[in-house]
PDB file of C-alpha atoms in Angstrom:
ATOM      1  CA  UNK A  21      93.353 107.039 114.398  1.00 56.00           C
ATOM      2  CA  UNK A  22      94.990 109.824 116.459  1.00 59.00           C
ATOM      3  CA  UNK A  23      98.468 109.358 115.016  1.00 60.00           C
ATOM      4  CA  UNK A  24      97.323 109.681 111.417  1.00 76.00           C
ATOM      5  CA  UNK A  25      95.335 112.819 112.133  1.00 91.00           C
ATOM      6  CA  UNK A  26      98.123 114.981 113.510  1.00 97.00           C
ATOM      7  CA  UNK A  27     101.455 116.209 112.143  1.00 97.00           C
ATOM      8  CA  UNK A  28     104.219 117.921 114.063  1.00 98.00           C
ATOM      9  CA  UNK A  29     106.817 120.401 112.819  1.00 98.00           C
ATOM     10  CA  UNK A  30     109.461 122.321 114.740  1.00 98.00           C
ATOM     11  CA  UNK A  31     110.458 125.779 113.516  1.00 98.00           C
ATOM     12  CA  UNK A  32     113.629 127.417 114.801  1.00 96.00           C
ATOM     13  CA  UNK A  33     112.967 130.790 116.428  1.00 94.00           C
ATOM     14  CA  UNK A  34     115.107 133.311 118.309  1.00 92.00           C
ATOM     15  CA  UNK A  35     115.664 131.832 121.732  1.00 91.00           C
ATOM     16  CA  UNK A  36     113.945 128.531 121.130  1.00 94.00           C
ATOM     17  CA  UNK A  37     111.607 126.466 119.006  1.00 97.00           C
ATOM     18  CA  UNK A  38     108.058 126.993 117.807  1.00 98.00           C
ATOM     19  CA  UNK A  39     106.200 123.687 117.562  1.00 98.00           C
ATOM     20  CA  UNK A  40     103.363 123.498 115.037  1.00 98.00           C
ATOM     21  CA  UNK A  41     100.769 120.743 115.481  1.00 98.00           C
ATOM     22  CA  UNK A  42      98.562 120.362 112.411  1.00 98.00           C
ATOM     23  CA  UNK A  43      95.250 118.518 112.520  1.00 98.00           C
ATOM     24  CA  UNK A  44      95.154 116.502 109.295  1.00 97.00           C
ATOM     25  CA  UNK A  45      91.987 114.418 109.632  1.00 95.00           C
ATOM     26  CA  UNK A  46      90.207 116.330 106.858  1.00 92.00           C
ATOM     27  CA  UNK A  47      87.948 113.401 105.964  1.00 93.00           C
ATOM     28  CA  UNK A  48      86.608 113.516 109.553  1.00 94.00           C
ATOM     29  CA  UNK A  49      86.592 117.345 109.617  1.00 95.00           C
ATOM     30  CA  UNK A  50      89.327 117.040 112.266  1.00 97.00           C
ATOM     31  CA  UNK A  51      86.764 115.704 114.750  1.00 96.00           C
ATOM     32  CA  UNK A  52      88.014 114.720 118.196  1.00 96.00           C
ATOM     33  CA  UNK A  53      88.193 110.929 118.360  1.00 96.00           C
ATOM     34  CA  UNK A  54      89.517 109.168 121.489  1.00 96.00           C
ATOM     35  CA  UNK A  55      92.777 108.507 119.592  1.00 96.00           C
ATOM     36  CA  UNK A  56      93.230 112.161 118.656  1.00 97.00           C
ATOM     37  CA  UNK A  57      92.428 113.333 122.202  1.00 97.00           C
ATOM     38  CA  UNK A  58      95.081 110.956 123.580  1.00 97.00           C
ATOM     39  CA  UNK A  59      97.627 112.065 120.973  1.00 97.00           C
ATOM     40  CA  UNK A  60      97.056 115.774 121.625  1.00 98.00           C
ATOM     41  CA  UNK A  61      97.505 115.243 125.375  1.00 98.00           C
ATOM     42  CA  UNK A  62     100.742 113.348 124.743  1.00 98.00           C
ATOM     43  CA  UNK A  63     101.992 116.169 122.494  1.00 98.00           C
ATOM     44  CA  UNK A  64     101.254 118.735 125.224  1.00 98.00           C
ATOM     45  CA  UNK A  65     103.071 116.647 127.816  1.00 98.00           C
ATOM     46  CA  UNK A  66     106.051 116.375 125.480  1.00 98.00           C
ATOM     47  CA  UNK A  67     106.151 120.093 124.626  1.00 98.00           C
ATOM     48  CA  UNK A  68     105.901 121.008 128.326  1.00 97.00           C
ATOM     49  CA  UNK A  69     108.844 118.714 129.096  1.00 97.00           C
ATOM     50  CA  UNK A  70     111.097 120.309 126.435  1.00 96.00           C
ATOM     51  CA  UNK A  71     112.403 123.687 127.673  1.00 92.00           C
ATOM     52  CA  UNK A  72     113.453 124.755 124.158  1.00 94.00           C
ATOM     53  CA  UNK A  73     109.816 124.732 122.953  1.00 97.00           C
ATOM     54  CA  UNK A  74     108.715 128.317 123.589  1.00 97.00           C
ATOM     55  CA  UNK A  75     105.255 128.225 121.998  1.00 98.00           C
ATOM     56  CA  UNK A  76     102.900 125.799 120.337  1.00 98.00           C
ATOM     57  CA  UNK A  77     100.677 126.545 117.314  1.00 98.00           C
ATOM     58  CA  UNK A  78      97.599 124.403 116.689  1.00 98.00           C
ATOM     59  CA  UNK A  79      96.774 124.526 112.989  1.00 98.00           C
ATOM     60  CA  UNK A  80      94.793 122.413 110.522  1.00 98.00           C
ATOM     61  CA  UNK A  81      94.398 121.293 106.933  1.00 97.00           C
ATOM     62  CA  UNK A  82      91.024 121.269 105.152  1.00 95.00           C
ATOM     63  CA  UNK A  83      87.995 123.473 105.572  1.00 95.00           C
ATOM     64  CA  UNK A  84      87.336 122.643 109.231  1.00 97.00           C
ATOM     65  CA  UNK A  85      89.630 123.609 112.097  1.00 98.00           C
ATOM     66  CA  UNK A  86      87.755 121.061 114.189  1.00 97.00           C
ATOM     67  CA  UNK A  87      84.163 119.796 114.124  1.00 95.00           C
ATOM     68  CA  UNK A  88      84.210 118.961 117.843  1.00 94.00           C
ATOM     69  CA  UNK A  89      83.567 115.521 119.321  1.00 94.00           C
ATOM     70  CA  UNK A  90      83.494 112.733 116.748  1.00 95.00           C
ATOM     71  CA  UNK A  91      79.776 112.088 116.071  1.00 93.00           C
ATOM     72  CA  UNK A  92      80.400 108.434 115.245  1.00 95.00           C
ATOM     73  CA  UNK A  93      81.924 107.966 118.688  1.00 96.00           C
ATOM     74  CA  UNK A  94      79.053 109.857 120.362  1.00 94.00           C
ATOM     75  CA  UNK A  95      76.513 107.645 118.559  1.00 95.00           C
ATOM     76  CA  UNK A  96      78.387 104.493 119.520  1.00 96.00           C
ATOM     77  CA  UNK A  97      78.625 105.348 123.241  1.00 96.00           C
ATOM     78  CA  UNK A  98      75.317 107.213 123.689  1.00 93.00           C
ATOM     79  CA  UNK A  99      73.578 104.032 124.872  1.00 96.00           C
ATOM     80  CA  UNK A 100      76.183 103.387 127.567  1.00 97.00           C
ATOM     81  CA  UNK A 101      76.119 106.090 130.244  1.00 96.00           C
ATOM     82  CA  UNK A 102      79.545 105.236 131.689  1.00 97.00           C
ATOM     83  CA  UNK A 103      81.220 105.106 128.262  1.00 96.00           C
ATOM     84  CA  UNK A 104      79.568 108.402 127.264  1.00 96.00           C
ATOM     85  CA  UNK A 105      80.710 110.056 130.501  1.00 96.00           C
ATOM     86  CA  UNK A 106      84.262 108.716 130.031  1.00 97.00           C
ATOM     87  CA  UNK A 107      84.549 110.020 126.462  1.00 96.00           C
ATOM     88  CA  UNK A 108      83.167 113.478 127.302  1.00 95.00           C
ATOM     89  CA  UNK A 109      85.357 113.666 130.432  1.00 96.00           C
ATOM     90  CA  UNK A 110      88.420 112.927 128.276  1.00 97.00           C
ATOM     91  CA  UNK A 111      87.506 115.684 125.805  1.00 96.00           C
ATOM     92  CA  UNK A 112      86.895 118.211 128.617  1.00 96.00           C
ATOM     93  CA  UNK A 113      90.156 117.062 130.234  1.00 96.00           C
ATOM     94  CA  UNK A 114      92.054 117.816 127.010  1.00 97.00           C
ATOM     95  CA  UNK A 115      90.790 121.418 126.978  1.00 97.00           C
ATOM     96  CA  UNK A 116      91.686 121.848 130.665  1.00 96.00           C
ATOM     97  CA  UNK A 117      95.125 120.374 129.937  1.00 97.00           C
ATOM     98  CA  UNK A 118      95.687 122.911 127.132  1.00 97.00           C
ATOM     99  CA  UNK A 119      94.747 125.790 129.428  1.00 95.00           C
ATOM    100  CA  UNK A 120      97.074 124.471 132.160  1.00 94.00           C
ATOM    101  CA  UNK A 121     100.020 123.915 129.787  1.00 96.00           C
ATOM    102  CA  UNK A 122     103.432 125.351 130.649  1.00 96.00           C
ATOM    103  CA  UNK A 123     103.858 126.102 126.954  1.00 97.00           C
ATOM    104  CA  UNK A 124     101.976 129.042 125.416  1.00 98.00           C
ATOM    105  CA  UNK A 125      99.347 127.785 122.923  1.00 98.00           C
ATOM    106  CA  UNK A 126      98.029 129.601 119.835  1.00 98.00           C
ATOM    107  CA  UNK A 127      95.145 128.378 117.668  1.00 98.00           C
ATOM    108  CA  UNK A 128      95.222 129.147 113.924  1.00 98.00           C
ATOM    109  CA  UNK A 129      91.633 128.839 112.681  1.00 98.00           C
ATOM    110  CA  UNK A 130      90.972 129.032 108.938  1.00 97.00           C
ATOM    111  CA  UNK A 131      87.609 127.369 108.462  1.00 94.00           C
ATOM    112  CA  UNK A 132      84.807 126.167 110.678  1.00 97.00           C
ATOM    113  CA  UNK A 133      85.374 125.713 114.420  1.00 97.00           C
ATOM    114  CA  UNK A 134      82.062 124.347 115.583  1.00 96.00           C
ATOM    115  CA  UNK A 135      80.996 123.128 119.027  1.00 96.00           C
ATOM    116  CA  UNK A 136      83.962 121.342 120.603  1.00 96.00           C
ATOM    117  CA  UNK A 137      86.151 122.762 117.827  1.00 97.00           C
ATOM    118  CA  UNK A 138      85.412 126.299 119.040  1.00 98.00           C
ATOM    119  CA  UNK A 139      85.967 125.103 122.624  1.00 97.00           C
ATOM    120  CA  UNK A 140      89.366 123.741 121.559  1.00 98.00           C
ATOM    121  CA  UNK A 141      90.332 127.185 120.213  1.00 98.00           C
ATOM    122  CA  UNK A 142      88.964 128.912 123.351  1.00 97.00           C
ATOM    123  CA  UNK A 143      91.181 126.709 125.548  1.00 97.00           C
ATOM    124  CA  UNK A 144      94.324 128.096 123.845  1.00 98.00           C
ATOM    125  CA  UNK A 145      96.040 131.272 125.102  1.00 98.00           C
ATOM    126  CA  UNK A 146      95.732 133.160 121.811  1.00 98.00           C
ATOM    127  CA  UNK A 147      93.671 132.760 118.636  1.00 98.00           C
ATOM    128  CA  UNK A 148      94.135 133.886 115.044  1.00 98.00           C
ATOM    129  CA  UNK A 149      91.094 133.699 112.754  1.00 98.00           C
ATOM    130  CA  UNK A 150      91.551 133.624 108.983  1.00 98.00           C
ATOM    131  CA  UNK A 151      89.076 135.809 107.065  1.00 98.00           C
ATOM    132  CA  UNK A 152      86.915 132.791 106.177  1.00 96.00           C
ATOM    133  CA  UNK A 153      86.712 131.405 109.712  1.00 98.00           C
ATOM    134  CA  UNK A 154      83.287 130.640 111.181  1.00 98.00           C
ATOM    135  CA  UNK A 155      82.744 129.670 114.805  1.00 97.00           C
ATOM    136  CA  UNK A 156      79.656 128.605 116.728  1.00 96.00           C
ATOM    137  CA  UNK A 157      78.384 126.681 119.740  1.00 96.00           C
ATOM    138  CA  UNK A 158      75.211 125.242 118.120  1.00 96.00           C
ATOM    139  CA  UNK A 159      74.674 122.383 120.602  1.00 95.00           C
ATOM    140  CA  UNK A 160      71.383 123.596 122.132  1.00 94.00           C
ATOM    141  CA  UNK A 161      69.801 123.329 118.675  1.00 94.00           C
ATOM    142  CA  UNK A 162      70.609 119.603 118.722  1.00 92.00           C
ATOM    143  CA  UNK A 163      69.355 118.833 122.209  1.00 94.00           C
ATOM    144  CA  UNK A 164      72.802 119.090 123.799  1.00 93.00           C
ATOM    145  CA  UNK A 165      74.904 121.878 125.263  1.00 93.00           C
ATOM    146  CA  UNK A 166      78.521 123.054 125.047  1.00 93.00           C
ATOM    147  CA  UNK A 167      80.043 120.820 127.721  1.00 89.00           C
ATOM    148  CA  UNK A 168      83.733 121.296 126.932  1.00 89.00           C
ATOM    149  CA  UNK A 169      84.289 124.477 128.906  1.00 88.00           C
ATOM    150  CA  UNK A 170      82.864 126.647 126.126  1.00 88.00           C
ATOM    151  CA  UNK A 171      80.143 128.127 128.310  1.00 91.00           C
ATOM    152  CA  UNK A 172      82.555 129.006 131.121  1.00 92.00           C
ATOM    153  CA  UNK A 173      85.359 130.320 128.900  1.00 94.00           C
ATOM    154  CA  UNK A 174      83.058 132.248 126.584  1.00 94.00           C
ATOM    155  CA  UNK A 175      81.311 133.875 129.586  1.00 94.00           C
ATOM    156  CA  UNK A 176      84.686 135.029 130.910  1.00 93.00           C
ATOM    157  CA  UNK A 177      85.737 136.341 127.505  1.00 94.00           C
ATOM    158  CA  UNK A 178      82.566 138.129 126.394  1.00 95.00           C
ATOM    159  CA  UNK A 179      80.377 138.489 129.506  1.00 94.00           C
ATOM    160  CA  UNK A 180      77.142 136.819 130.547  1.00 94.00           C
ATOM    161  CA  UNK A 181      74.776 138.630 128.159  1.00 95.00           C
ATOM    162  CA  UNK A 182      76.732 137.921 125.004  1.00 94.00           C
ATOM    163  CA  UNK A 183      77.422 134.325 126.090  1.00 95.00           C
ATOM    164  CA  UNK A 184      73.687 133.717 126.671  1.00 95.00           C
ATOM    165  CA  UNK A 185      72.979 135.089 123.192  1.00 93.00           C
ATOM    166  CA  UNK A 186      75.661 133.025 121.464  1.00 94.00           C
ATOM    167  CA  UNK A 187      74.880 129.766 123.264  1.00 95.00           C
ATOM    168  CA  UNK A 188      71.060 129.917 123.335  1.00 95.00           C
ATOM    169  CA  UNK A 189      70.796 131.136 119.726  1.00 95.00           C
ATOM    170  CA  UNK A 190      73.671 128.951 118.480  1.00 95.00           C
ATOM    171  CA  UNK A 191      74.820 132.067 116.596  1.00 93.00           C
ATOM    172  CA  UNK A 192      77.632 131.771 114.045  1.00 96.00           C
ATOM    173  CA  UNK A 193      80.442 134.323 114.352  1.00 97.00           C
ATOM    174  CA  UNK A 194      82.763 135.517 111.584  1.00 98.00           C
ATOM    175  CA  UNK A 195      86.453 136.256 112.067  1.00 98.00           C
ATOM    176  CA  UNK A 196      85.565 139.981 112.361  1.00 98.00           C
ATOM    177  CA  UNK A 197      82.947 139.204 115.024  1.00 98.00           C
ATOM    178  CA  UNK A 198      85.540 137.235 116.992  1.00 98.00           C
ATOM    179  CA  UNK A 199      88.035 140.108 116.815  1.00 98.00           C
ATOM    180  CA  UNK A 200      85.365 142.632 117.880  1.00 98.00           C
ATOM    181  CA  UNK A 201      84.577 140.450 120.914  1.00 97.00           C
ATOM    182  CA  UNK A 202      88.263 140.276 121.872  1.00 97.00           C
ATOM    183  CA  UNK A 203      88.489 136.541 121.156  1.00 97.00           C
ATOM    184  CA  UNK A 204      91.548 136.878 118.932  1.00 98.00           C
ATOM    185  CA  UNK A 205      92.967 138.632 115.922  1.00 98.00           C
ATOM    186  CA  UNK A 206      92.149 138.289 112.251  1.00 98.00           C
ATOM    187  CA  UNK A 207      94.380 137.338 109.329  1.00 98.00           C
ATOM    188  CA  UNK A 208      93.886 137.359 105.575  1.00 98.00           C
ATOM    189  CA  UNK A 209      92.310 134.136 104.280  1.00 97.00           C
ATOM    190  CA  UNK A 210      94.960 131.409 104.296  1.00 97.00           C
ATOM    191  CA  UNK A 211      97.305 133.382 106.581  1.00 98.00           C
ATOM    192  CA  UNK A 212      96.092 132.295 110.040  1.00 98.00           C
ATOM    193  CA  UNK A 213      98.914 129.789 110.477  1.00 98.00           C
ATOM    194  CA  UNK A 214     101.493 132.342 109.258  1.00 98.00           C
ATOM    195  CA  UNK A 215     100.285 135.025 111.698  1.00 98.00           C
ATOM    196  CA  UNK A 216      99.998 132.500 114.543  1.00 98.00           C
ATOM    197  CA  UNK A 217     103.562 131.317 113.890  1.00 98.00           C
ATOM    198  CA  UNK A 218     104.814 134.926 113.916  1.00 98.00           C
ATOM    199  CA  UNK A 219     103.123 135.441 117.308  1.00 98.00           C
ATOM    200  CA  UNK A 220     104.612 132.167 118.528  1.00 98.00           C
ATOM    201  CA  UNK A 221     108.116 133.285 117.469  1.00 98.00           C
ATOM    202  CA  UNK A 222     107.678 136.467 119.493  1.00 97.00           C
ATOM    203  CA  UNK A 223     106.592 134.481 122.562  1.00 97.00           C
ATOM    204  CA  UNK A 224     109.435 131.964 122.103  1.00 96.00           C
ATOM    205  CA  UNK A 225     111.956 134.832 121.980  1.00 95.00           C
ATOM    206  CA  UNK A 226     110.773 136.105 125.368  1.00 95.00           C
ATOM    207  CA  UNK A 227     111.619 135.019 128.872  1.00 96.00           C
ATOM    208  CA  UNK A 228     110.189 131.530 129.501  1.00 95.00           C
ATOM    209  CA  UNK A 229     109.678 132.242 133.188  1.00 95.00           C
ATOM    210  CA  UNK A 230     108.032 135.647 132.676  1.00 96.00           C
ATOM    211  CA  UNK A 231     105.644 134.343 129.987  1.00 96.00           C
ATOM    212  CA  UNK A 232     104.692 131.340 132.133  1.00 95.00           C
ATOM    213  CA  UNK A 233     104.048 133.403 135.255  1.00 96.00           C
ATOM    214  CA  UNK A 234     102.134 136.133 133.377  1.00 96.00           C
ATOM    215  CA  UNK A 235      99.844 133.505 131.834  1.00 95.00           C
ATOM    216  CA  UNK A 236      99.326 131.898 135.249  1.00 94.00           C
ATOM    217  CA  UNK A 237      98.323 135.249 136.795  1.00 94.00           C
ATOM    218  CA  UNK A 238      95.948 136.109 133.914  1.00 94.00           C
ATOM    219  CA  UNK A 239      94.136 132.786 134.363  1.00 92.00           C
ATOM    220  CA  UNK A 240      94.114 133.138 138.166  1.00 92.00           C
ATOM    221  CA  UNK A 241      92.678 136.670 137.889  1.00 91.00           C
ATOM    222  CA  UNK A 242      89.291 135.159 137.025  1.00 84.00           C
ATOM    223  CA  UNK A 243      89.010 133.246 140.279  1.00 83.00           C
ATOM    224  CA  UNK A 244      91.300 134.590 143.024  1.00 85.00           C
ATOM    225  CA  UNK A 245      90.633 137.676 145.215  1.00 88.00           C
ATOM    226  CA  UNK A 246      92.610 140.783 144.085  1.00 87.00           C
ATOM    227  CA  UNK A 247      94.648 140.909 147.325  1.00 90.00           C
ATOM    228  CA  UNK A 248      95.856 137.319 146.813  1.00 91.00           C
ATOM    229  CA  UNK A 249      96.733 138.128 143.216  1.00 92.00           C
ATOM    230  CA  UNK A 250      98.723 141.204 144.236  1.00 94.00           C
ATOM    231  CA  UNK A 251     100.809 139.069 146.600  1.00 94.00           C
ATOM    232  CA  UNK A 252     101.231 136.361 143.930  1.00 94.00           C
ATOM    233  CA  UNK A 253     102.298 138.991 141.379  1.00 95.00           C
ATOM    234  CA  UNK A 254     104.929 140.417 143.758  1.00 96.00           C
ATOM    235  CA  UNK A 255     106.324 136.923 144.432  1.00 96.00           C
ATOM    236  CA  UNK A 256     106.387 136.160 140.696  1.00 96.00           C
ATOM    237  CA  UNK A 257     108.207 139.445 140.019  1.00 95.00           C
ATOM    238  CA  UNK A 258     110.782 138.744 142.752  1.00 97.00           C
ATOM    239  CA  UNK A 259     111.400 135.239 141.350  1.00 97.00           C
ATOM    240  CA  UNK A 260     111.618 136.600 137.784  1.00 97.00           C
ATOM    241  CA  UNK A 261     114.041 139.442 138.544  1.00 97.00           C
ATOM    242  CA  UNK A 262     116.280 137.211 140.655  1.00 97.00           C
ATOM    243  CA  UNK A 263     116.354 134.528 137.951  1.00 97.00           C
ATOM    244  CA  UNK A 264     118.789 134.380 135.003  1.00 97.00           C
ATOM    245  CA  UNK A 265     116.313 135.824 132.499  1.00 97.00           C
ATOM    246  CA  UNK A 266     115.312 138.696 134.767  1.00 97.00           C
ATOM    247  CA  UNK A 267     118.932 139.562 135.477  1.00 97.00           C
ATOM    248  CA  UNK A 268     119.624 139.514 131.718  1.00 97.00           C
ATOM    249  CA  UNK A 269     116.583 141.731 131.084  1.00 97.00           C
ATOM    250  CA  UNK A 270     117.733 144.321 133.637  1.00 97.00           C
ATOM    251  CA  UNK A 271     121.275 144.276 132.249  1.00 97.00           C
ATOM    252  CA  UNK A 272     119.921 144.729 128.705  1.00 97.00           C
ATOM    253  CA  UNK A 273     117.828 147.723 129.812  1.00 97.00           C
ATOM    254  CA  UNK A 274     120.830 149.306 131.521  1.00 98.00           C
ATOM    255  CA  UNK A 275     123.049 148.658 128.485  1.00 98.00           C
ATOM    256  CA  UNK A 276     120.360 149.731 125.978  1.00 97.00           C
ATOM    257  CA  UNK A 277     120.422 146.480 124.032  1.00 97.00           C
ATOM    258  CA  UNK A 278     118.029 143.626 123.319  1.00 96.00           C
ATOM    259  CA  UNK A 279     118.064 140.855 125.914  1.00 96.00           C
ATOM    260  CA  UNK A 280     119.323 137.381 124.990  1.00 95.00           C
ATOM    261  CA  UNK A 281     117.198 135.139 127.183  1.00 96.00           C
ATOM    262  CA  UNK A 282     118.352 131.912 125.535  1.00 95.00           C
ATOM    263  CA  UNK A 283     121.981 132.715 126.403  1.00 95.00           C
ATOM    264  CA  UNK A 284     120.948 133.562 129.975  1.00 96.00           C
ATOM    265  CA  UNK A 285     119.167 130.202 130.317  1.00 94.00           C
ATOM    266  CA  UNK A 286     122.171 128.398 128.843  1.00 93.00           C
ATOM    267  CA  UNK A 287     124.515 130.148 131.284  1.00 92.00           C
ATOM    268  CA  UNK A 288     122.343 129.085 134.193  1.00 87.00           C
ATOM    269  CA  UNK A 289     122.434 125.503 132.893  1.00 83.00           C
ATOM    270  CA  UNK A 290     126.229 125.584 132.838  1.00 82.00           C
ATOM    271  CA  UNK A 291     126.499 127.191 136.272  1.00 80.00           C
ATOM    272  CA  UNK A 292     124.039 124.807 137.878  1.00 66.00           C
TER     273      UNK A 292
END
């Protein structure tokens, strides 16, 4: 059922393409079935392999962004420990794959993002919440817990105290709450996809290498010692400034014009 629950659209942007993936399994509240998990991973692999794709927007139709793991699947595998572990490992693996993507990812959340649905949004680089969005990790109220990286990511985003509160109380957050906690930005109701696409265009117009390396350093900052990060940042800067996009950026600064990174990449392709 993964193929029927996802649509793909490419939008031309300055310096590349913005790819919009839309979850369309409204009848299932865009729940994560094994088929959808497999399809999303394949889409990420494909986007990462296409240099022209500068950013990826994850959007949805219907009132739910994503209801998390498909309950019917959970019920069907709950009696089989190995099958349950396999399914949950695949879901967790999808979120890790999103975070590790070469392509910048932006979630556009209009409705409810509950449990694994909120974890899916947290795995993306950026989030836009429409005014009617509601997010929660209610699992402890149902005898489970947020196992898809939500606990770890939320703790890093909002700190231990707030994460304890949100997870142990299963508290529901509004779009404004999410913005106040630094989880993303808000949009007028119905405009989350529009705002997310505008952000994606801006990212796609930038230097691929610089965006990739900056994202890598931001994620590494949570785990690596500062001294290691300083050295990694210097190496990334050296590689960036010696590369075609960095050279174009420096030339543009000197000539007081906007850089054309796409042309710089194309030139490198021809010279290679």
